[in-house]
XYZ file of C-alpha atoms in Angstrom:
650
model
C 53.123 -5.174 -179.165
C 52.756 -1.897 -181.078
C 50.412 -1.981 -183.964
C 53.163 -1.326 -186.471
C 55.613 -3.851 -185.084
C 56.636 -6.899 -187.069
C 55.460 -10.213 -185.592
C 58.173 -12.255 -183.895
C 59.138 -15.262 -186.082
C 58.052 -18.543 -184.527
C 57.897 -22.198 -185.604
C 54.625 -23.225 -187.238
C 51.955 -23.706 -184.546
C 50.708 -27.184 -183.735
C 47.137 -26.127 -184.376
C 46.569 -25.471 -188.041
C 43.494 -24.230 -189.802
C 41.334 -26.539 -191.866
C 42.165 -24.659 -195.038
C 45.889 -25.169 -194.488
C 45.336 -28.893 -194.341
C 43.245 -28.783 -197.472
C 46.092 -27.090 -199.356
C 48.563 -29.718 -198.133
C 46.222 -32.512 -199.174
C 45.741 -30.916 -202.564
C 49.470 -30.730 -203.078
C 49.886 -34.332 -202.037
C 47.182 -35.369 -204.438
C 48.753 -33.441 -207.260
C 52.048 -35.204 -206.623
C 50.448 -38.565 -207.376
C 50.888 -38.008 -211.076
C 47.888 -39.850 -212.425
C 45.489 -37.796 -210.349
C 47.080 -34.396 -210.847
C 44.580 -31.612 -211.088
C 41.907 -33.486 -209.159
C 42.368 -32.184 -205.632
C 38.788 -32.566 -204.463
C 38.845 -36.140 -203.161
C 40.013 -35.624 -199.566
C 37.007 -35.394 -197.258
C 38.350 -36.435 -193.864
C 36.273 -34.514 -191.352
C 36.643 -35.763 -187.774
C 33.784 -34.537 -185.598
C 32.937 -34.648 -181.863
C 31.325 -37.766 -180.401
C 27.896 -36.156 -180.089
C 27.847 -35.363 -183.786
C 29.182 -38.837 -184.630
C 26.165 -40.393 -182.921
C 23.853 -38.105 -184.883
C 25.575 -39.037 -188.154
C 25.512 -42.701 -187.240
C 21.766 -42.718 -186.606
C 21.227 -40.949 -189.928
C 23.287 -43.527 -191.800
C 21.460 -46.335 -190.001
C 18.130 -44.997 -191.277
C 19.411 -45.082 -194.859
C 21.058 -48.474 -194.504
C 17.908 -49.999 -193.028
C 15.996 -49.280 -196.248
C 18.243 -51.390 -198.450
C 18.634 -54.195 -195.917
C 14.949 -54.582 -195.118
C 14.208 -54.453 -198.841
C 16.590 -57.344 -199.555
C 15.657 -59.547 -196.634
C 11.870 -59.118 -196.914
C 12.019 -60.044 -200.581
C 14.100 -63.164 -199.948
C 11.371 -65.033 -198.092
C 8.657 -63.886 -200.518
C 10.304 -65.183 -203.700
C 8.221 -68.419 -203.821
C 4.996 -66.407 -203.375
C 5.982 -63.888 -206.077
C 7.086 -66.698 -208.386
C 3.728 -68.395 -207.982
C 1.767 -65.173 -208.511
C 3.660 -64.173 -211.659
C 4.391 -67.688 -212.949
C 8.129 -66.999 -212.798
C 9.431 -70.543 -212.265
C 13.130 -70.795 -213.010
C 13.108 -67.114 -213.977
C 12.447 -66.179 -210.348
C 16.196 -66.002 -209.774
C 16.218 -62.778 -211.805
C 13.962 -61.059 -209.278
C 16.857 -61.072 -206.849
C 19.763 -61.275 -209.297
C 18.690 -58.127 -211.179
C 18.990 -56.046 -208.008
C 22.454 -57.298 -207.168
C 23.532 -57.065 -210.777
C 23.086 -53.288 -210.952
C 24.108 -52.608 -207.367
C 27.312 -54.532 -208.040
C 28.053 -52.717 -211.273
C 27.672 -49.286 -209.665
C 29.690 -49.993 -206.503
C 32.960 -48.656 -207.885
C 31.195 -45.542 -209.131
C 29.815 -44.791 -205.655
C 33.279 -44.470 -204.139
C 34.788 -42.198 -206.758
C 31.724 -40.075 -207.468
C 31.349 -39.379 -203.738
C 34.967 -38.170 -203.790
C 34.094 -35.797 -206.600
C 30.635 -34.420 -205.747
C 30.520 -35.119 -202.009
C 29.109 -37.927 -199.854
C 25.831 -36.197 -199.021
C 24.790 -35.411 -202.582
C 25.665 -38.916 -203.727
C 23.671 -40.543 -200.913
C 20.622 -38.342 -201.555
C 20.668 -39.309 -205.232
C 20.782 -42.998 -204.286
C 17.738 -42.609 -202.036
C 15.724 -40.947 -204.816
C 16.575 -43.731 -207.299
C 15.704 -46.356 -204.684
C 12.317 -44.707 -204.075
C 11.480 -44.653 -207.792
C 12.501 -48.296 -208.248
C 10.463 -49.455 -205.255
C 7.378 -47.590 -206.477
C 7.691 -49.141 -209.941
C 8.265 -52.635 -208.470
C 5.009 -52.418 -206.528
C 3.184 -51.919 -209.843
C 4.918 -54.697 -211.858
C 2.641 -57.129 -213.718
C 5.174 -59.606 -215.141
C 8.442 -61.188 -214.061
C 10.324 -59.207 -216.707
C 8.888 -55.914 -215.490
C 9.692 -56.753 -211.884
C 13.267 -57.727 -212.782
C 13.774 -54.437 -214.650
C 12.342 -52.361 -211.794
C 14.432 -54.280 -209.263
C 17.486 -53.459 -211.343
C 16.602 -49.752 -211.041
C 16.133 -50.167 -207.301
C 19.560 -51.803 -207.074
C 21.246 -48.739 -208.578
C 20.110 -46.695 -205.593
C 20.036 -49.314 -202.846
C 23.525 -50.530 -203.588
C 24.998 -47.218 -202.491
C 23.463 -47.077 -199.022
C 25.831 -49.398 -197.169
C 28.953 -48.437 -199.123
C 28.468 -44.694 -198.691
C 27.618 -45.200 -195.039
C 30.923 -46.982 -194.498
C 32.764 -44.242 -196.392
C 31.184 -41.491 -194.285
C 32.169 -43.300 -191.077
C 35.758 -43.472 -192.326
C 35.614 -39.702 -192.901
C 34.424 -38.724 -189.429
C 36.018 -41.370 -187.156
C 39.667 -42.355 -186.627
C 40.819 -45.767 -187.849
C 40.950 -47.449 -184.442
C 37.575 -46.076 -183.364
C 35.991 -47.326 -186.585
C 36.006 -50.839 -185.169
C 33.245 -49.915 -182.743
C 31.121 -47.940 -185.198
C 31.563 -50.342 -188.108
C 30.744 -53.172 -185.708
C 27.532 -51.456 -184.654
C 26.698 -50.800 -188.303
C 27.253 -54.515 -188.889
C 24.829 -55.182 -186.051
C 22.299 -52.962 -187.822
C 22.803 -55.101 -190.927
C 22.075 -58.216 -188.891
C 19.044 -56.700 -187.175
C 17.432 -55.682 -190.462
C 18.215 -59.065 -191.996
C 16.532 -60.641 -188.978
C 13.279 -58.704 -188.952
C 13.056 -58.477 -192.748
C 12.162 -62.131 -193.408
C 9.476 -62.057 -190.712
C 7.934 -58.920 -192.238
C 8.260 -60.337 -195.740
C 6.700 -63.645 -194.767
C 3.782 -61.918 -193.046
C 3.128 -59.560 -195.962
C 3.485 -62.280 -198.598
C 1.165 -64.750 -196.842
C -1.321 -62.483 -195.079
C -1.477 -59.395 -197.314
C 0.139 -58.907 -200.719
C 3.708 -59.278 -201.928
C 3.347 -55.810 -203.443
C 3.198 -54.401 -199.918
C 6.860 -55.333 -199.530
C 7.797 -52.683 -202.067
C 5.185 -50.226 -200.806
C 6.760 -50.456 -197.356
C 9.991 -49.054 -198.791
C 8.340 -45.786 -199.845
C 7.843 -44.194 -196.401
C 11.113 -45.684 -195.151
C 13.150 -44.174 -197.984
C 11.339 -40.831 -197.653
C 12.235 -40.743 -193.953
C 15.859 -41.607 -194.773
C 16.006 -38.773 -197.323
C 14.837 -36.224 -194.740
C 17.328 -37.494 -192.137
C 20.277 -37.352 -194.535
C 19.302 -33.905 -195.802
C 18.965 -32.428 -192.326
C 21.624 -34.156 -190.245
C 24.465 -35.392 -192.464
C 27.226 -32.739 -192.554
C 28.233 -31.504 -195.971
C 31.917 -30.827 -196.501
C 32.365 -28.550 -199.471
C 34.166 -30.118 -202.427
C 35.951 -27.588 -204.622
C 35.645 -27.527 -208.399
C 32.983 -26.457 -210.880
C 30.099 -28.734 -211.850
C 31.570 -29.293 -215.308
C 34.953 -30.230 -213.855
C 33.312 -32.776 -211.601
C 31.249 -34.312 -214.407
C 34.321 -34.623 -216.617
C 36.316 -36.213 -213.803
C 33.916 -39.178 -213.444
C 35.151 -42.333 -215.166
C 32.048 -42.993 -217.263
C 33.837 -45.430 -219.578
C 34.957 -47.523 -216.634
C 31.406 -47.572 -215.259
C 30.001 -48.819 -218.568
C 32.696 -51.476 -218.866
C 32.137 -52.878 -215.391
C 28.363 -52.844 -215.941
C 28.647 -54.771 -219.208
C 31.086 -57.257 -217.750
C 28.893 -57.964 -214.723
C 25.710 -58.323 -216.785
C 27.262 -60.811 -219.194
C 28.885 -62.965 -216.511
C 25.755 -63.234 -214.361
C 23.601 -63.802 -217.458
C 25.749 -66.762 -218.497
C 25.692 -68.271 -215.009
C 21.928 -67.861 -214.717
C 21.311 -69.597 -218.036
C 23.859 -72.348 -217.406
C 22.299 -75.750 -216.655
C 18.799 -74.286 -216.334
C 17.485 -72.944 -219.601
C 20.561 -74.000 -221.598
C 23.371 -76.533 -221.295
C 26.668 -75.333 -219.870
C 28.500 -76.040 -223.134
C 25.968 -74.184 -225.299
C 26.673 -70.877 -227.031
C 23.991 -69.207 -224.897
C 26.180 -69.791 -221.844
C 29.750 -69.718 -223.146
C 29.458 -66.540 -225.247
C 28.213 -64.283 -222.397
C 30.745 -65.733 -219.962
C 33.713 -65.267 -222.301
C 32.613 -61.787 -223.381
C 32.112 -60.798 -219.747
C 35.618 -61.931 -218.810
C 37.103 -60.172 -221.852
C 35.363 -56.899 -221.024
C 36.546 -57.300 -217.429
C 40.130 -57.467 -218.677
C 39.500 -54.400 -220.837
C 38.159 -52.601 -217.770
C 41.382 -53.337 -215.886
C 43.469 -52.017 -218.778
C 41.350 -48.870 -218.953
C 41.717 -48.277 -215.225
C 45.476 -48.739 -215.579
C 46.146 -46.383 -218.495
C 42.957 -44.821 -219.809
C 41.657 -42.523 -217.072
C 43.294 -39.954 -214.786
C 40.911 -40.680 -211.917
C 40.116 -44.439 -211.987
C 37.158 -46.039 -210.275
C 39.466 -48.727 -208.936
C 43.126 -47.594 -208.874
C 45.330 -50.587 -209.560
C 47.785 -49.381 -206.910
C 45.362 -50.870 -204.402
C 46.456 -54.325 -205.510
C 50.025 -53.575 -204.442
C 48.840 -53.995 -200.860
C 48.834 -57.564 -199.587
C 46.044 -56.971 -197.074
C 43.879 -55.312 -199.729
C 44.198 -58.326 -202.038
C 43.349 -60.683 -199.204
C 40.431 -58.501 -198.144
C 38.961 -58.378 -201.651
C 39.173 -62.141 -202.115
C 37.645 -62.938 -198.734
C 34.876 -60.371 -199.161
C 34.016 -61.868 -202.550
C 33.499 -65.150 -200.699
C 31.704 -63.387 -197.843
C 29.183 -61.858 -200.249
C 28.665 -65.191 -202.012
C 28.017 -67.193 -198.853
C 26.146 -64.500 -196.927
C 23.609 -63.627 -199.613
C 22.985 -67.251 -200.557
C 22.487 -67.953 -196.871
C 19.987 -65.089 -196.474
C 18.023 -65.859 -199.631
C 18.045 -69.650 -199.663
C 17.968 -70.828 -196.052
C 14.371 -69.585 -195.759
C 13.483 -71.374 -199.006
C 15.301 -74.455 -197.707
C 12.975 -74.534 -194.694
C 9.888 -74.053 -196.856
C 10.702 -76.551 -199.599
C 12.357 -79.291 -197.524
C 10.756 -79.006 -194.073
C 7.368 -77.663 -195.154
C 7.488 -74.616 -192.870
C 5.356 -71.592 -193.644
C 6.917 -68.348 -194.862
C 6.538 -66.774 -191.414
C 8.157 -69.710 -189.579
C 10.972 -69.869 -192.141
C 11.660 -66.179 -191.636
C 11.624 -66.612 -187.856
C 14.208 -69.408 -188.096
C 16.603 -66.874 -189.599
C 16.455 -64.768 -186.419
C 19.058 -66.868 -184.513
C 21.485 -66.243 -187.384
C 20.976 -62.498 -187.296
C 20.937 -62.207 -183.497
C 24.317 -63.893 -183.193
C 25.609 -61.889 -186.142
C 24.606 -58.745 -184.249
C 26.405 -59.855 -181.093
C 29.518 -61.053 -182.912
C 29.793 -57.960 -185.115
C 29.483 -55.589 -182.158
C 31.903 -57.613 -180.025
C 34.548 -57.959 -182.738
C 34.360 -54.217 -183.456
C 34.751 -53.375 -179.776
C 37.724 -55.730 -179.440
C 39.326 -54.071 -182.446
C 38.902 -50.608 -180.901
C 40.262 -51.742 -177.535
C 43.184 -53.877 -178.672
C 43.814 -52.940 -182.312
C 43.642 -56.667 -183.226
C 41.590 -57.944 -186.160
C 43.398 -61.051 -187.459
C 42.159 -63.505 -184.827
C 38.564 -62.358 -185.185
C 38.733 -63.045 -188.918
C 40.281 -66.495 -188.517
C 37.794 -67.470 -185.809
C 34.874 -66.249 -187.918
C 35.836 -68.179 -191.035
C 36.412 -71.353 -189.016
C 33.007 -71.118 -187.337
C 31.244 -70.336 -190.592
C 32.825 -73.339 -192.333
C 31.612 -75.653 -189.583
C 28.117 -74.152 -189.758
C 27.766 -74.648 -193.516
C 28.983 -78.218 -193.189
C 26.389 -78.911 -190.509
C 23.602 -77.364 -192.597
C 24.395 -79.864 -195.354
C 23.490 -82.713 -192.980
C 19.976 -81.445 -192.210
C 17.088 -83.611 -193.417
C 13.329 -83.515 -193.116
C 13.104 -85.339 -189.790
C 15.584 -83.148 -187.909
C 14.147 -80.973 -185.150
C 14.240 -77.266 -184.452
C 17.195 -77.664 -182.081
C 19.587 -78.459 -184.917
C 18.111 -75.827 -187.192
C 18.488 -73.103 -184.569
C 21.897 -74.299 -183.331
C 23.443 -74.382 -186.780
C 22.009 -70.923 -187.447
C 23.721 -69.578 -184.314
C 27.094 -70.852 -185.532
C 26.524 -69.262 -188.934
C 25.704 -65.917 -187.300
C 28.933 -65.985 -185.277
C 30.876 -66.630 -188.474
C 29.278 -63.761 -190.398
C 29.662 -61.265 -187.547
C 33.391 -61.861 -187.140
C 34.259 -61.586 -190.846
C 32.254 -58.583 -191.989
C 33.172 -55.296 -190.293
C 36.715 -55.855 -189.041
C 37.938 -56.758 -192.531
C 36.957 -53.280 -193.731
C 39.032 -51.608 -191.016
C 41.983 -53.839 -191.906
C 41.748 -52.795 -195.566
C 41.320 -49.083 -194.823
C 44.362 -49.186 -192.568
C 46.458 -50.605 -195.416
C 45.811 -47.734 -197.860
C 46.444 -44.002 -197.854
C 43.741 -41.765 -196.495
C 42.889 -40.385 -199.939
C 42.216 -43.943 -201.180
C 39.835 -44.930 -198.390
C 36.661 -44.270 -200.389
C 37.748 -46.172 -203.490
C 39.119 -49.038 -201.361
C 35.796 -49.256 -199.519
C 33.908 -49.193 -202.818
C 36.206 -51.869 -204.288
C 35.520 -54.080 -201.269
C 31.775 -53.609 -201.707
C 32.107 -54.301 -205.442
C 33.803 -57.632 -204.855
C 31.343 -58.511 -202.102
C 28.307 -57.697 -204.250
C 29.858 -59.457 -207.241
C 30.294 -62.551 -205.112
C 26.688 -62.272 -203.957
C 25.375 -61.862 -207.510
C 27.305 -64.853 -208.769
C 26.425 -66.841 -205.661
C 22.695 -66.320 -206.132
C 22.890 -67.341 -209.786
C 25.015 -70.404 -209.077
C 22.835 -71.464 -206.136
C 19.673 -71.301 -208.254
C 21.385 -73.348 -210.957
C 22.611 -75.999 -208.518
C 19.234 -76.392 -206.808
C 17.174 -76.536 -210.009
C 19.592 -78.857 -211.792
C 19.866 -81.198 -208.805
C 16.084 -81.367 -208.426
C 15.751 -82.085 -212.136
C 18.332 -84.857 -211.997
C 16.738 -86.422 -208.904
C 13.172 -86.444 -210.266
C 13.891 -87.712 -213.768
C 14.904 -91.281 -212.685
C 11.665 -91.501 -210.645
C 9.586 -91.407 -213.821
C 8.725 -87.716 -213.833
C 8.354 -86.342 -217.350
C 10.333 -83.300 -218.419
C 7.156 -81.268 -218.776
C 5.952 -82.187 -215.296
C 9.332 -81.404 -213.768
C 9.352 -78.000 -215.433
C 5.818 -77.194 -214.298
C 6.531 -78.299 -210.726
C 9.782 -76.342 -210.429
C 8.056 -73.296 -211.882
C 5.449 -73.426 -209.118
C 6.344 -75.909 -206.356
C 3.671 -74.499 -204.024
C 0.951 -76.372 -205.945
C 2.350 -79.706 -204.774
C 3.732 -78.518 -201.441
C 0.321 -77.216 -200.351
C -1.596 -80.229 -201.592
C -3.432 -82.345 -198.980
C -4.489 -85.097 -201.369
C -3.265 -88.590 -200.354
C -2.531 -89.280 -204.027
C 0.105 -86.541 -204.000
C 1.849 -87.708 -200.794
C 4.430 -89.876 -202.582
C 5.203 -87.192 -205.156
C 5.549 -84.652 -202.360
C 8.161 -86.817 -200.595
C 10.057 -87.187 -203.867
C 9.990 -83.446 -204.480
C 11.223 -82.579 -200.983
C 14.025 -85.116 -201.204
C 14.996 -83.728 -204.631
C 15.178 -80.229 -203.195
C 17.118 -81.484 -200.160
C 19.735 -82.933 -202.484
C 20.060 -79.623 -204.301
C 20.391 -77.619 -201.095
C 22.871 -80.127 -199.699
C 25.163 -79.696 -202.688
C 24.849 -75.963 -202.329
C 25.893 -76.102 -198.653
C 28.891 -78.242 -199.608
C 30.009 -75.510 -201.998
C 29.519 -72.824 -199.336
C 31.578 -74.795 -196.803
C 34.392 -75.166 -199.346
C 34.361 -71.428 -200.068
C 34.528 -70.406 -196.399
C 37.396 -72.849 -195.866
C 39.250 -71.184 -198.758
C 38.598 -67.794 -197.175
C 40.243 -69.017 -193.968
C 43.358 -69.953 -195.924
C 43.462 -66.617 -197.760
C 43.092 -64.715 -194.490
C 45.856 -66.725 -192.850
C 48.302 -66.076 -195.701
C 47.434 -62.576 -196.969
C 46.039 -60.660 -193.986
C 48.694 -60.303 -191.264
C 48.153 -58.107 -188.245
C 49.051 -54.440 -188.799
C 48.706 -51.343 -186.657
C 45.371 -49.530 -186.856
C 46.767 -46.252 -185.512
C 47.547 -43.482 -188.013
C 50.175 -40.874 -187.237
C 47.893 -37.950 -188.040
C 44.796 -39.160 -186.180
C 45.494 -37.114 -183.065
C 46.285 -34.031 -185.132
C 42.965 -34.337 -186.951
C 41.090 -34.836 -183.690
C 42.717 -31.693 -182.284
C 41.727 -29.792 -185.403
C 38.137 -30.979 -185.014
C 38.085 -29.734 -181.416
C 39.475 -26.359 -182.488
C 36.871 -25.995 -185.224
C 34.123 -26.861 -182.733
C 35.404 -24.184 -180.346
C 35.459 -21.661 -183.174
C 31.900 -22.553 -184.119
C 30.736 -22.094 -180.544
C 32.586 -18.786 -180.319
C 30.921 -17.492 -183.461
C 27.511 -18.409 -182.059
C 28.280 -16.662 -178.769
C 29.531 -13.615 -180.617
C 26.399 -13.513 -182.744
C 24.157 -13.718 -179.685
C 26.226 -11.003 -177.931
C 25.915 -8.502 -180.782
C 28.036 -9.714 -183.687
C 30.976 -7.487 -184.605
C 30.803 -5.385 -181.439
C 31.885 -8.263 -179.165
C 34.106 -6.830 -176.395
C 37.743 -7.819 -176.384
C 37.560 -9.207 -172.849
C 34.708 -11.494 -173.912
C 36.838 -12.946 -176.684
C 39.786 -13.429 -174.386
C 37.681 -15.243 -171.797
C 36.103 -17.675 -174.209
C 38.966 -18.584 -176.531
C 42.701 -19.097 -176.592
C 42.979 -17.034 -179.797
C 43.114 -13.230 -180.194
C 40.156 -11.421 -181.725
C 42.001 -10.926 -185.003
C 42.328 -14.677 -185.446
C 38.564 -15.086 -185.245
C 38.170 -12.289 -187.767
C 40.620 -13.940 -190.113
C 38.851 -17.293 -189.770
C 35.535 -15.654 -190.606
C 37.083 -13.806 -193.504
C 38.639 -17.046 -194.746
C 35.304 -18.854 -194.729
C 33.476 -16.037 -196.514
C 36.025 -15.453 -199.276
C 35.930 -18.648 -201.292
C 36.106 -16.526 -204.462
C 39.449 -14.940 -203.489
C 42.536 -15.763 -205.454
C 44.955 -18.462 -204.272
C 47.613 -15.821 -203.607
C 45.354 -13.840 -201.322
C 44.342 -17.048 -199.537
C 47.983 -17.907 -198.912
C 48.605 -14.431 -197.463
C 45.700 -14.922 -195.102
C 47.088 -18.223 -193.868
C 50.546 -16.739 -193.381
C 49.073 -13.897 -191.365
C 46.981 -16.300 -189.315
C 50.041 -18.370 -188.354
C 51.968 -15.234 -187.445
C 49.117 -14.047 -185.208
C 48.958 -17.420 -183.472
C 52.706 -17.398 -182.991
C 52.591 -13.966 -181.428
C 49.771 -14.954 -179.086
C 51.599 -18.114 -178.051
C 54.863 -16.273 -177.366
C 53.398 -13.314 -175.509
C 52.924 -14.966 -172.083
C 56.456 -16.397 -172.166
C 58.410 -13.239 -173.051
C 56.189 -10.727 -171.267
C 54.854 -9.064 -174.413
C 51.476 -7.352 -174.154
C 48.647 -8.756 -176.258
C 47.962 -7.259 -179.701
C 46.407 -3.812 -179.515
C 42.736 -3.705 -180.413
C 40.891 -0.833 -182.030
C 37.713 0.577 -180.608
C 35.648 -2.077 -182.353
C 37.454 -4.886 -180.602
C 39.481 -6.135 -183.604
C 43.230 -6.107 -184.121
C 44.815 -3.468 -186.307
C 45.044 -4.960 -189.817
C 48.503 -3.430 -190.300
C 49.988 -5.989 -187.899
C 49.064 -8.808 -190.257
C 49.827 -7.000 -193.514
C 46.444 -7.997 -194.916
C 45.250 -5.512 -197.583
């Protein structure tokens, strides 16, 4: 084709540049009305399998920090309570963490849309490091609770942001495998954590649990900084700061604090019908309603868009994950204490008895994710998981002091199967029910409900166990003061070898068994409800998106372009021969030049950018048509690049 000839008109090529897609996504976002002007929340970035594995290992390193932190602390609560004299206040050591991590869940999803996943995750790691360092230096229960709350702000974002990143780089169907493996990582960390925590608490110092997090979080920071890809999010820093829904974040924080505070006080320090309990609960609910109204009408970019609740599967997923968080976290934190207080096992043995739960959770999570990727089916995995989990919690309620290890291990295996089948596949089901631009906020909403359930579950479980023990010991002639002192530090009596304390020890263990039994009854009822919700609200839907293949093709094209640029740089940069370009790429040299120009001209005006894209499409069309109609390739100048006049680029 002569240099001055006009390109032959052709239909738009199948392969489009990344910037063209970004303009389409921006336009689609602007058409949503409420989110007009905020076109920086689409971060889909499919990458090759090799890079996915690299990203996955990086996310696993970050996720491991939060999970090991939670699970190691769970088994050490009695030791910490004894060392600090926490007593009934020991529940705040764990509740404070989940309180803040719950309150910030919704913020993680939206703020990562605005500033980028990588920056958000790095900030979470720094906050987690600071909180862990401060926790290792705490001298009172109040100090430890405050520092754990700081740790929760950072740690709460690890899992959520990891799930969001996976949804950015992997297609919906393939997410079953990767989310399943991530669920297996959750199980693995929850399995080894109690053993590490028990060993540190009994053989070293409970402060070493928090010191262990320092090198782990530092390693995670380096991995994320070096290996997690950063997709540029457009917009100035001030625009991004203004776009964050700070009012919504404050409202959800206040609501969560008040609700959990009322539940923690209820029946323990104060009666359920006292003002100390009712006022926080009612205020928390009222602020929660205000938060919903604000998200509906008060902010252009809500933390939790109410349009999510128009989806039946999303509603079902949020309800069941609220229950999942409740049952799962109570199971992790209190089964080890159940073995210590009722069976008299050491902290190390109690932690080891949690391994069957986590091993089977690992297997079930991986298997259910693989089945989802192969078949596209998630409904039957969810129903099977909730059924198995209900049976397991019912069986745990029958355990008593004389039962052997066979029952303890067997019931734990059933519980692990239940957890593994209800955790990861539900996320894929929810993400498939929403638009791509809502994936991050839907994932964050799911994590919010799951953490909220866990926070409330821990508070309610502590209340049930303490109240039941109190009610069981009072008729046996125990004074109120003695009951309070014993519940504040049960290890004094549990570790006693005096024959005079043998009868009191049996009474105490039976009192605790009653409390744990009632707690397991509640957990079995909740998992049964989750089965019903899943059956009614979560039908089977397709997990294949129409644009998945197009995005995969775009990722392959971008990878080829990246390789070509590297080869060109090694061969001498701009003086790359034309025949070299033709032999290593399907595109003419001018297309590579335009791509490079496009990536280096972020400061150009929108009009100039549009002209570039139009010229790029015309060049592709000409190259595609040339072999069919016998046209010669575009003429190249002596430097190996196409004459700019053919593309009308100034």
